[in-house]
Short mmCIF file of C-alpha atoms and ligand atoms in Angstrom, two decimals:
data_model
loop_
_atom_site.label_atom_id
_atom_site.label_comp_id
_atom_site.label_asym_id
_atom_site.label_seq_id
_atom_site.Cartn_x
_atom_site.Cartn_y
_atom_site.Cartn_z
CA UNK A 1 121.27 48.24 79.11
CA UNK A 2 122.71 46.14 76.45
CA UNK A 3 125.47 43.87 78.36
CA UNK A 4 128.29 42.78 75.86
CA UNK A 5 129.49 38.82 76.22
CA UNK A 6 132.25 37.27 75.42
CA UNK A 7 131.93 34.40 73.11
CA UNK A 8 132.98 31.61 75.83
CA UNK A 9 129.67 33.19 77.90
CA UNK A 10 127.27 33.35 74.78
CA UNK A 11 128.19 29.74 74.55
CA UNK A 12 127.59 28.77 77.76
CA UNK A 13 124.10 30.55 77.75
CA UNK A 14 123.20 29.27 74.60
CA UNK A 15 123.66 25.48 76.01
CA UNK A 16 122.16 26.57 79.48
CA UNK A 17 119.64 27.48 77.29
CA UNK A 18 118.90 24.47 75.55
CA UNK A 19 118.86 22.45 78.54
CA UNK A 20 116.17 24.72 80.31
CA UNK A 21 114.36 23.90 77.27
CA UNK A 22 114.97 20.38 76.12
CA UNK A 23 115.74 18.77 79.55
CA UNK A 24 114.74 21.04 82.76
CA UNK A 25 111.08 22.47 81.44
CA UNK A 26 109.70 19.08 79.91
CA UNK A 27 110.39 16.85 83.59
CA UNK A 28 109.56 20.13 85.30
CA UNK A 29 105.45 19.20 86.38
CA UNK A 30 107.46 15.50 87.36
CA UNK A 31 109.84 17.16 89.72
CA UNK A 32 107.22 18.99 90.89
CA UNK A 33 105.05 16.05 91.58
CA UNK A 34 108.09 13.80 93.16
CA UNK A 35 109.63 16.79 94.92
CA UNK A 36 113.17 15.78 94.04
CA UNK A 37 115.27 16.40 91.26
CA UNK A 38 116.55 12.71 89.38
CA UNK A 39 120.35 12.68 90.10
CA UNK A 40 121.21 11.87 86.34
CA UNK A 41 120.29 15.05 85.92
CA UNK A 42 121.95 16.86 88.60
CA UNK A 43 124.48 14.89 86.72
CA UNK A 44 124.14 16.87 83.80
CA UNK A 45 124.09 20.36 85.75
CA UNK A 46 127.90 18.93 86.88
CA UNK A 47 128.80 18.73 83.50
CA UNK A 48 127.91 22.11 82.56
CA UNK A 49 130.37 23.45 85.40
CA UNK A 50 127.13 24.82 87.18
CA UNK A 51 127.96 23.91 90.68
CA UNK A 52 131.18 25.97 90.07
CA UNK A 53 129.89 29.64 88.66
CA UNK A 54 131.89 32.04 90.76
CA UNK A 55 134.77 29.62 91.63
CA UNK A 56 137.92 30.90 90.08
CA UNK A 57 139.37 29.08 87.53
CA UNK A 58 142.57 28.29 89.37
CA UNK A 59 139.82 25.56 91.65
CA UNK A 60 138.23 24.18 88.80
CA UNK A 61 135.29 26.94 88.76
CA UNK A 62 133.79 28.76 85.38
CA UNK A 63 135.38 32.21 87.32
CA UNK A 64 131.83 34.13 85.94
CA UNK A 65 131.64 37.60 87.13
CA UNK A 66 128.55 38.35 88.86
CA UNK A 67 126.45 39.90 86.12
CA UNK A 68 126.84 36.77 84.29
CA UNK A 69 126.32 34.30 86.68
CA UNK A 70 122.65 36.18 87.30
CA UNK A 71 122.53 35.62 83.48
CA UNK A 72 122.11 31.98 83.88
CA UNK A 73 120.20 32.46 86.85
CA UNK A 74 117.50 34.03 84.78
CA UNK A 75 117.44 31.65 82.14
CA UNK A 76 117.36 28.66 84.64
CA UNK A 77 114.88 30.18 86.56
CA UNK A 78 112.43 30.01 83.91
CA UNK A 79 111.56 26.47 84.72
CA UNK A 80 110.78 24.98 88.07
CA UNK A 81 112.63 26.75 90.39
CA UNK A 82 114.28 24.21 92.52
CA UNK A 83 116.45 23.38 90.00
CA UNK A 84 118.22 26.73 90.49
CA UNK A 85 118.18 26.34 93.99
CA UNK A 86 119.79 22.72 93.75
CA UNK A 87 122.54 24.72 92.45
CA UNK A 88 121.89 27.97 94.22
CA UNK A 89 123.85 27.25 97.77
CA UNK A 90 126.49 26.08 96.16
CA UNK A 91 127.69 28.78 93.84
CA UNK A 92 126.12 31.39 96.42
CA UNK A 93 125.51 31.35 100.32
CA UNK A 94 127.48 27.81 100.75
CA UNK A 95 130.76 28.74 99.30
CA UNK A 96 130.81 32.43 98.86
CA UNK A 97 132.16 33.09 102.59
CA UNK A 98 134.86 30.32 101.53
CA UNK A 99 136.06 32.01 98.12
CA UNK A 100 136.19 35.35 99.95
CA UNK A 101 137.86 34.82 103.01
CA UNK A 102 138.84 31.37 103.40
CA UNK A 103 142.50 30.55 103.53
CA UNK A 104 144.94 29.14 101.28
CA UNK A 105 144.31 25.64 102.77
CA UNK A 106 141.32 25.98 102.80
CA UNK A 107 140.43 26.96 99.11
CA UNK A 108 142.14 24.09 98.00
CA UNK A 109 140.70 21.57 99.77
CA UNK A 110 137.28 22.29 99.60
CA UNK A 111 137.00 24.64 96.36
CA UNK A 112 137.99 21.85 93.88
CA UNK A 113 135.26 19.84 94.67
CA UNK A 114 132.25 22.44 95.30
CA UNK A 115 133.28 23.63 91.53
CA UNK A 116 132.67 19.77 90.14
CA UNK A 117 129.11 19.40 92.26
CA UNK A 118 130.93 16.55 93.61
CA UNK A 119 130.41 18.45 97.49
CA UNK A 120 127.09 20.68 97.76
CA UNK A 121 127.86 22.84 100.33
CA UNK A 122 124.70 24.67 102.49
CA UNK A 123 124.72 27.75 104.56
CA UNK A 124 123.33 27.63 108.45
CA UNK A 125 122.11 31.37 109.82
CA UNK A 126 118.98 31.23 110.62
CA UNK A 127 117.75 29.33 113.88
CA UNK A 128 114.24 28.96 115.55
CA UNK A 129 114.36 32.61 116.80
CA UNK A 130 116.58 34.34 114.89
CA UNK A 131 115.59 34.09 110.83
CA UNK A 132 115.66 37.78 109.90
CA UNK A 133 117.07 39.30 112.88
CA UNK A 134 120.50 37.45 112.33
CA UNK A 135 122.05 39.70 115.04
CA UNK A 136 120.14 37.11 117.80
CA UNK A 137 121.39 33.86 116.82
CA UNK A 138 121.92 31.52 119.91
CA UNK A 139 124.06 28.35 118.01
CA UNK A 140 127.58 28.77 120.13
CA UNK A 141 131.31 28.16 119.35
CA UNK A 142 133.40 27.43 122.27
CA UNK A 143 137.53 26.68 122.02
CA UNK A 144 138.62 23.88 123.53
CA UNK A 145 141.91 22.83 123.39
CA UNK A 146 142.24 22.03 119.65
CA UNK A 147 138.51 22.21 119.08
CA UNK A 148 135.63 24.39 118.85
CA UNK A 149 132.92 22.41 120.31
CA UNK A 150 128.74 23.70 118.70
CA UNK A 151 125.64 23.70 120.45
CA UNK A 152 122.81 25.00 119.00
CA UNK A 153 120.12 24.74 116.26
CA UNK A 154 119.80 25.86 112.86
CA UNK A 155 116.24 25.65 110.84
CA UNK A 156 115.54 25.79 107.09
CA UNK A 157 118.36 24.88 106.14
CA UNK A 158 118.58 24.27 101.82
CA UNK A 159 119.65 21.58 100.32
CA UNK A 160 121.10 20.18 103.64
CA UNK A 161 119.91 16.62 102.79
CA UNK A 162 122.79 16.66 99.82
CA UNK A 163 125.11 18.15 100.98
CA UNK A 164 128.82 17.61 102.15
CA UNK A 165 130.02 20.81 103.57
CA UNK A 166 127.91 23.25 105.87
CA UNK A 167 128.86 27.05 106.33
CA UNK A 168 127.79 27.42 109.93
CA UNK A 169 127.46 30.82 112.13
CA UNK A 170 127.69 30.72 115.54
CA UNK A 171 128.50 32.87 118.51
CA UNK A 172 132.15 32.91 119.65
CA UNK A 173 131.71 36.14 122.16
CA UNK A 174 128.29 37.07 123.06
CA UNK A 175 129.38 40.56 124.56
CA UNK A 176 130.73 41.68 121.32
CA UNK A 177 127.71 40.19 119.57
CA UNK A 178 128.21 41.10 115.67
CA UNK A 179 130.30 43.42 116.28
CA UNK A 180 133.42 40.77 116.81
CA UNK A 181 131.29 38.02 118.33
CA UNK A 182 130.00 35.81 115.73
CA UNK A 183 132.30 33.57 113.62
CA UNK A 184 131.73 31.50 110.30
CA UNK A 185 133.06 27.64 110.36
CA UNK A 186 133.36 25.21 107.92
CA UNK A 187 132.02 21.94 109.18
CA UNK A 188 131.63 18.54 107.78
CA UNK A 189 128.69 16.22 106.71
CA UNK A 190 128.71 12.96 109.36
CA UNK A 191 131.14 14.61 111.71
CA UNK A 192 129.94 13.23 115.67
CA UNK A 193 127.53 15.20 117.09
CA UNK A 194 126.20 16.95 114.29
CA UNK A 195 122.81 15.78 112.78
CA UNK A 196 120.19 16.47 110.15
CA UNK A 197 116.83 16.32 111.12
CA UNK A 198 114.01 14.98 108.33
CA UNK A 199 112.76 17.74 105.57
CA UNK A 200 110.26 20.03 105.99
CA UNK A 201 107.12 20.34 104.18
CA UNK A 202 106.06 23.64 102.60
CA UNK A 203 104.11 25.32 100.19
CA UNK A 204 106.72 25.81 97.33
CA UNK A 205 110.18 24.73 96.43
CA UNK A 206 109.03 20.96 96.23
CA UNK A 207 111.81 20.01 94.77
CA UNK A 208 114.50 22.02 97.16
CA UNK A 209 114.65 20.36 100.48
CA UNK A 210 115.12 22.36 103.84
CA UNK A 211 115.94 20.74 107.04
CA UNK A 212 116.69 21.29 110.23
CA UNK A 213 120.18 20.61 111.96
CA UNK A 214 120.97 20.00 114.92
CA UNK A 215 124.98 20.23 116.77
CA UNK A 216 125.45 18.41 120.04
CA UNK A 217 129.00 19.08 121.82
CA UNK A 218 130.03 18.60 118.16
CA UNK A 219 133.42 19.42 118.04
CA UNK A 220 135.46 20.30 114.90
CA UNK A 221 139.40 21.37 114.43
CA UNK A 222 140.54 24.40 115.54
CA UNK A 223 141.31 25.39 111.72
CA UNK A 224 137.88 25.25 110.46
CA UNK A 225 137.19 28.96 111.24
CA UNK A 226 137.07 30.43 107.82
CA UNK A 227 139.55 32.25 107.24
CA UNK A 228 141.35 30.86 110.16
CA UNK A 229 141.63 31.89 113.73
CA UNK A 230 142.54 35.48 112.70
CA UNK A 231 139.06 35.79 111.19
CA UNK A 232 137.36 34.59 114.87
CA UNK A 233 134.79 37.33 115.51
CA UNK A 234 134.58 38.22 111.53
CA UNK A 235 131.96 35.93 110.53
CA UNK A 236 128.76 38.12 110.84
CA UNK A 237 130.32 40.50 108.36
CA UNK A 238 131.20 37.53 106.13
CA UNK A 239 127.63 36.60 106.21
CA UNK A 240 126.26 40.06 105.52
CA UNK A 241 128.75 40.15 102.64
CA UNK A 242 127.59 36.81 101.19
CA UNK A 243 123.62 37.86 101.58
CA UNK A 244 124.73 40.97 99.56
CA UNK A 245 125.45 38.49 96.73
CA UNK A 246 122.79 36.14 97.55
CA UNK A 247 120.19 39.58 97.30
CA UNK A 248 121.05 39.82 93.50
CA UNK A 249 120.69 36.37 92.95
CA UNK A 250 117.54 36.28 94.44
CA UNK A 251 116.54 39.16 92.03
CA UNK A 252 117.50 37.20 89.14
CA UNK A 253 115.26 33.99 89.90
CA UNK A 254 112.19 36.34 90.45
CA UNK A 255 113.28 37.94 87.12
CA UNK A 256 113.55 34.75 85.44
CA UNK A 257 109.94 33.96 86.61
CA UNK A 258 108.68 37.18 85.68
CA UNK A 259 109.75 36.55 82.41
CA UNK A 260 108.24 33.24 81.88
CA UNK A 261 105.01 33.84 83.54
CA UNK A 262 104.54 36.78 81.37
CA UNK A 263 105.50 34.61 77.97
CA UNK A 264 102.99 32.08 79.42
CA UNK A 265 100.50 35.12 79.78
CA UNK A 266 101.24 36.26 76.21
CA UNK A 267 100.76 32.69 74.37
CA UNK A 268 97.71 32.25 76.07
CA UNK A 269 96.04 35.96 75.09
CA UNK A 270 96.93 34.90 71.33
CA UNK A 271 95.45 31.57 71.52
CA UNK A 272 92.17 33.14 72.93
CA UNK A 273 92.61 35.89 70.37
CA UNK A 274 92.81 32.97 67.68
CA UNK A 275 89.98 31.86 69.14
CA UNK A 276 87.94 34.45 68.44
CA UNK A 277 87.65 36.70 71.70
CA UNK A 278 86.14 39.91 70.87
CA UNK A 279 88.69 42.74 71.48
CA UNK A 280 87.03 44.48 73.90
CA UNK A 281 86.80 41.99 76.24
CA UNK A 282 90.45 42.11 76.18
CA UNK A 283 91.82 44.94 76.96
CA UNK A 284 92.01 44.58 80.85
CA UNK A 285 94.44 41.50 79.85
CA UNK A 286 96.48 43.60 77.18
CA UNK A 287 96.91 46.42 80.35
CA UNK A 288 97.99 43.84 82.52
CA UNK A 289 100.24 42.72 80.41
CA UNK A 290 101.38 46.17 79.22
CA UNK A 291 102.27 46.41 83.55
CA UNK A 292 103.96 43.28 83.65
CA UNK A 293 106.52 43.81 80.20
CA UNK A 294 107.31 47.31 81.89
CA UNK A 295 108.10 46.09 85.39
CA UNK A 296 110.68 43.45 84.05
CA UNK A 297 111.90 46.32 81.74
CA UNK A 298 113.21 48.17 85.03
CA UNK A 299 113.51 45.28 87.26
CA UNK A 300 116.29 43.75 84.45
CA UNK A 301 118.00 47.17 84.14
CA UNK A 302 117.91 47.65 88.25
CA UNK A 303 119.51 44.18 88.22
CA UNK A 304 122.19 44.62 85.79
CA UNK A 305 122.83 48.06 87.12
CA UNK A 306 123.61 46.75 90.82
CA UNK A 307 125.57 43.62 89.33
CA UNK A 308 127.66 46.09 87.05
CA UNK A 309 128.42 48.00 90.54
CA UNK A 310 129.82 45.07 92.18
CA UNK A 311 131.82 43.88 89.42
CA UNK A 312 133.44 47.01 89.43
CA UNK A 313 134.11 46.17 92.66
CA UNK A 314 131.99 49.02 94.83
CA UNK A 315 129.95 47.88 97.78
CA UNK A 316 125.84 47.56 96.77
CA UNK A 317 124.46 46.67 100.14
CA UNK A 318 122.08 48.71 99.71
CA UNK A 319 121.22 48.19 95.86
CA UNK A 320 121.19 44.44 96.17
CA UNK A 321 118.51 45.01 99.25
CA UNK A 322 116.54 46.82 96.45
CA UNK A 323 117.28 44.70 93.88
CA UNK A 324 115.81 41.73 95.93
CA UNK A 325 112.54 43.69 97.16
CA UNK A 326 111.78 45.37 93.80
CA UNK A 327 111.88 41.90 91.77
CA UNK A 328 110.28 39.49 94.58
CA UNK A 329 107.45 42.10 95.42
CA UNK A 330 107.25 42.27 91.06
CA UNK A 331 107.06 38.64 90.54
CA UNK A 332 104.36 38.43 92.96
CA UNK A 333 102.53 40.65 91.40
CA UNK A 334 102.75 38.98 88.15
CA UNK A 335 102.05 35.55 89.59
CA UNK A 336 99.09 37.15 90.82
CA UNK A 337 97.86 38.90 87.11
CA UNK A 338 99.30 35.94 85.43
CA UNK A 339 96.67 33.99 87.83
CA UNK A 340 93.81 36.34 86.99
CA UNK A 341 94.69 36.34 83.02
CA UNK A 342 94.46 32.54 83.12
CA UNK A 343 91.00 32.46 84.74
CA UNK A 344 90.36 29.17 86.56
CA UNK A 345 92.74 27.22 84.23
CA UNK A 346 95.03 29.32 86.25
CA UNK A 347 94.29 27.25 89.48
CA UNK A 348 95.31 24.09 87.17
CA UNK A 349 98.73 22.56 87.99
CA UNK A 350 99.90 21.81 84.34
CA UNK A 351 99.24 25.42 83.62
CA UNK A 352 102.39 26.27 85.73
CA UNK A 353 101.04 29.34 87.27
CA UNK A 354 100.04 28.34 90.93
CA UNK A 355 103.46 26.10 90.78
CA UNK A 356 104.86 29.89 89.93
CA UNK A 357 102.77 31.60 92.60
CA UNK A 358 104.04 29.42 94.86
CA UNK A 359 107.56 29.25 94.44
CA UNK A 360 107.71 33.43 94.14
CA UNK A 361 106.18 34.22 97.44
CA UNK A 362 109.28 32.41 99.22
CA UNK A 363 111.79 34.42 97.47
CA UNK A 364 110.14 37.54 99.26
CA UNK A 365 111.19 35.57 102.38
CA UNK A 366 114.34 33.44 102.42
CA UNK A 367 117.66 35.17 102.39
CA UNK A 368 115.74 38.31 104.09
CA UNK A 369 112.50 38.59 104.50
CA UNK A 370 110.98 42.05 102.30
CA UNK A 371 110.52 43.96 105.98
CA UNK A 372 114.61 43.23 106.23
CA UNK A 373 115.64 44.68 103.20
CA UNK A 374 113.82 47.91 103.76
CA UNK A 375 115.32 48.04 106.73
CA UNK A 376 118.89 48.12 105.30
CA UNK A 377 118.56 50.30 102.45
CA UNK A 378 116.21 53.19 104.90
CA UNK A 379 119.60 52.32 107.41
CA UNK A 380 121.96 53.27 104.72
CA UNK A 381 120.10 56.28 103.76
CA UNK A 382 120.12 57.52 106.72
CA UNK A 383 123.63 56.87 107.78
CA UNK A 384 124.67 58.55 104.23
CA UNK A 385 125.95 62.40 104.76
CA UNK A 386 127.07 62.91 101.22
CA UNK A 387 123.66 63.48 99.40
CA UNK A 388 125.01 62.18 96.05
CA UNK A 389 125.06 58.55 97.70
CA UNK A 390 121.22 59.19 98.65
CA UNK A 391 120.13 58.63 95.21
CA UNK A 392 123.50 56.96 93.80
CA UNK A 393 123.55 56.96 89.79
CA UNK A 394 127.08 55.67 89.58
CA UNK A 395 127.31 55.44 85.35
CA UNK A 396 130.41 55.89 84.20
CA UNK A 397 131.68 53.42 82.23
CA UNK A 398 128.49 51.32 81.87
CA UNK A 399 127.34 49.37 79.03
CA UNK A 400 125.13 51.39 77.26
N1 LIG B 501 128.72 43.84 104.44
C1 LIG B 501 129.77 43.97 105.28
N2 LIG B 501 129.61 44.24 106.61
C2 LIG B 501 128.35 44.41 107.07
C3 LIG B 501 127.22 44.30 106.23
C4 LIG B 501 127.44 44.02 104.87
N3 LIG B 501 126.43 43.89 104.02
N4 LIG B 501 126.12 44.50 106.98
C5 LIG B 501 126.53 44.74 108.24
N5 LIG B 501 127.89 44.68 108.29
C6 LIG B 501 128.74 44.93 109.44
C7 LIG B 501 128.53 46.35 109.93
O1 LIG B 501 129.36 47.27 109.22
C8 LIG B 501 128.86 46.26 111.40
O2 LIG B 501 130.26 46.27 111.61
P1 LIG B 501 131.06 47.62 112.04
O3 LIG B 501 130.40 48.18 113.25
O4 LIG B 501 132.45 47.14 112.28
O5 LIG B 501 130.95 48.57 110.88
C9 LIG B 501 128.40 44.86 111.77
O6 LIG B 501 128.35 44.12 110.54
C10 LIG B 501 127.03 44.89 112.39
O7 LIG B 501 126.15 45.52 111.46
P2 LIG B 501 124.69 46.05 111.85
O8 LIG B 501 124.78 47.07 112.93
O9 LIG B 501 123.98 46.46 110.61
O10 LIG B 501 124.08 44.73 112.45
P3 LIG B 501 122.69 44.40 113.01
O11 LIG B 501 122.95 43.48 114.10
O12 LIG B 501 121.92 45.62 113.35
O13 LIG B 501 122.04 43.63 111.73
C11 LIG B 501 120.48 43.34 109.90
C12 LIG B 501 120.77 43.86 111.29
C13 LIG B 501 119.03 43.51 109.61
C14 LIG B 501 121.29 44.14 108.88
C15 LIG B 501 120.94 41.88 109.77
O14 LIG B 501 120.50 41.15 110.88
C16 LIG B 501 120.40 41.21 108.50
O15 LIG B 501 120.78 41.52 107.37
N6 LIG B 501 119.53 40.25 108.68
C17 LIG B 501 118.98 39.48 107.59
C18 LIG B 501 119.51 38.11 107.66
C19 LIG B 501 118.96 37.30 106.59
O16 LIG B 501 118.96 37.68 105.43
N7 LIG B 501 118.47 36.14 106.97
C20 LIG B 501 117.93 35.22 106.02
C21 LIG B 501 118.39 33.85 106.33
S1 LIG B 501 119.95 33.50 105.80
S2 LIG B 501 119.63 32.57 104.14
#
């Protein structure tokens, strides 16, 4: 699928570029080391109006439709990727439920300064018993007066550590459950009765924090529904609808990672091909890497297919659930050849791999778990009558 660009985008990717290469990639093993990202340069991803992708221009933001903001996802996932992530809440699952439903008021206020980086915003779902199964989340929302006061807890929580402004989802009616029951609020960093506990320690993502937080008869205005009081009940579809963009995000940093592991796959064949490796003991890496080029082949044109969709404005629940299993499951599997390719050196952290090996397995898990997204697309199937949406081919008008 060759996607045309306007010049203003090439640009941009062209410098996003660069600073993958000249700034992100050499500091990357550092980062990795220190789990956390220097602020100078989260200074320099402000400048480049990253914090701000889908923010429309009229709030400061670049305004980038979504097959080009999973452009620079791709390219900035070919580094460490908590870098991407650093950025990832606020352009995505943070803001999202803000830009599409908040009100007037409230895209002033807060969209100005999500779009400079000047106020990370994070995005609170999951809780101790409710991760995938977002329909069972506890955290409630109860009106008092001129209030909502919100008990509850919420658990891996990104970038919560930096940031400002917290997209919370809690229970408002537990009859209606999410059908009507659940609502989305915008609440404030340092507001009483609201804390952050310390960050967790995991396997990948060193650099991305996750923490738990915890609200204690924390009460916040009345107007902080998103959307305001009209949307009470709304904020489980908001939430859906956000994941939906979060799902093709998600497929762009496995892509981005598929595509470096494989480059890092392909120098290191020529160097032991330099090196005088007889052929034949070869050509179970050239198949491998045969598999891998053709996966991201069809993972990239899955990917720009499904973004294509949405910016034509049609629904891809279901695509971006298959977007987001077929390129996790992929770069797993490529972490995994890329592994066996490098031998032991494989196992070595400044070879990158196991950092990559790592760092793939979680997409398969955060913003719904593999298990979840079949779930949704079989659902959708299903529920389809019209047998041309079974196996939808929508084409008209896409890039060749
Ligand atoms: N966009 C808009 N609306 C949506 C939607 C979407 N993508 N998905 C569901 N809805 C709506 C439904 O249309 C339904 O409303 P109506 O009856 O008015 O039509 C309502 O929301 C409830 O939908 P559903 O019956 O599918 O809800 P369930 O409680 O059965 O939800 C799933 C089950 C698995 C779909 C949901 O819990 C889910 O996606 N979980 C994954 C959560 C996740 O990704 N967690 C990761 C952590 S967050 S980073």
């Amino acid at each position: 699928m060759n996607v045309p660009v306007s010049e203003d985008f090439q640009n941009l990717l062209d410098r996003v570029r660069q600073f993958v290469q000249n700034t992100l990639e050499p500091i990357s093993l550092q980062v990795e080391a220190d789990a956390e990202i220097p602020e100078t340069i989260v200074d320099q991803i402000r400048a480049l109006g990253l914090f701000g992708m889908p923010v429309p221009k009229a709030f400061g933001g670049l305004e980038l439709t979504t097959m080009e903001e999973i452009r620079i996802y791709e390219e900035i996932t070919q580094t460490n990727a908590c870098y991407r992530s650093r950025i990832g809440t606020s352009n995505g699952i943070g803001s999202m439920g803000i830009v599409y439903d908040g009100t007037d008021e409230q895209k002033q206020h807060y969209l100005p300064r999500i779009a400079s980086g000047q106020w990370t915003t994070s995005f609170a779902l999951t809780e101790p018993d409710a991760g995938s199964d977002a329909s069972h989340i506890r955290m409630s929302a109860v009106l008092d007066g001129d209030a909502w006061v919100l008990n509850g807890n919420k658990v891996f929580i990104t970038n919560a550590d930096a940031a400002q402004l917290f997209t919370v989802i809690a229970v408002t009616d537990e009859e209606k459950g999410t059908r009507g029951g659940v609502t989305a609020f915008i609440v404030e960093r340092g507001v009483p009765g609201f804390s952050i506990g310390p960050g967790d320690v995991k396997m990948g993502l060193k650099g991305s924090h996750t923490h738990e937080l915890v609200f204690k008869d924390c009460r916040i205005p009345r107007e902080n529904v998103i959307g305001g009081m009209e949307k009470v009940g709304q904020g489980f579809k908001t939430a859906m609808q956000v994941l939906d963009k979060g799902r093709l995000s998600m497929g762009a940093c496995a892509l981005g990672a598929s595509q470096k592991m494989m480059e890092l796959c392909i120098d290191r064949v020529r160097e032991k091909i330099a090196a005088g490796t007889p052929k034949d003991q070869l050509q179970t890496v050239q198949f491998a890497l045969a598999d891998m080029a053709t996966q991201i082949f069809a993972a990239r044109q899955m990917l720009y297919h499904a973004a294509w969709l949405k910016d034509q404005g049609r629904g891809v629940t279901r695509e971006a659930s298959m977007v987001k299993v077929f390129c996790t499951e992929m770069a797993s599997r490529i972490a995994d050849s890329a592994l066996e390719i490098f031998e032991a050196d494989g196992c070595l952290t400044r070879n990158r791999i196991e950092m990559f090996l790592r760092d793939v397995r979680l997409y398969r898990i955060y913003e719904g778990t593999s298990e979840i997204q079949r779930i949704i697309i079989s659902r959708d199937l299903l529920k389809n009558q019209n047998p041309e949406h079974r196996g939808r081919t929508a084409t008209a008008g896409m890039p060749d």
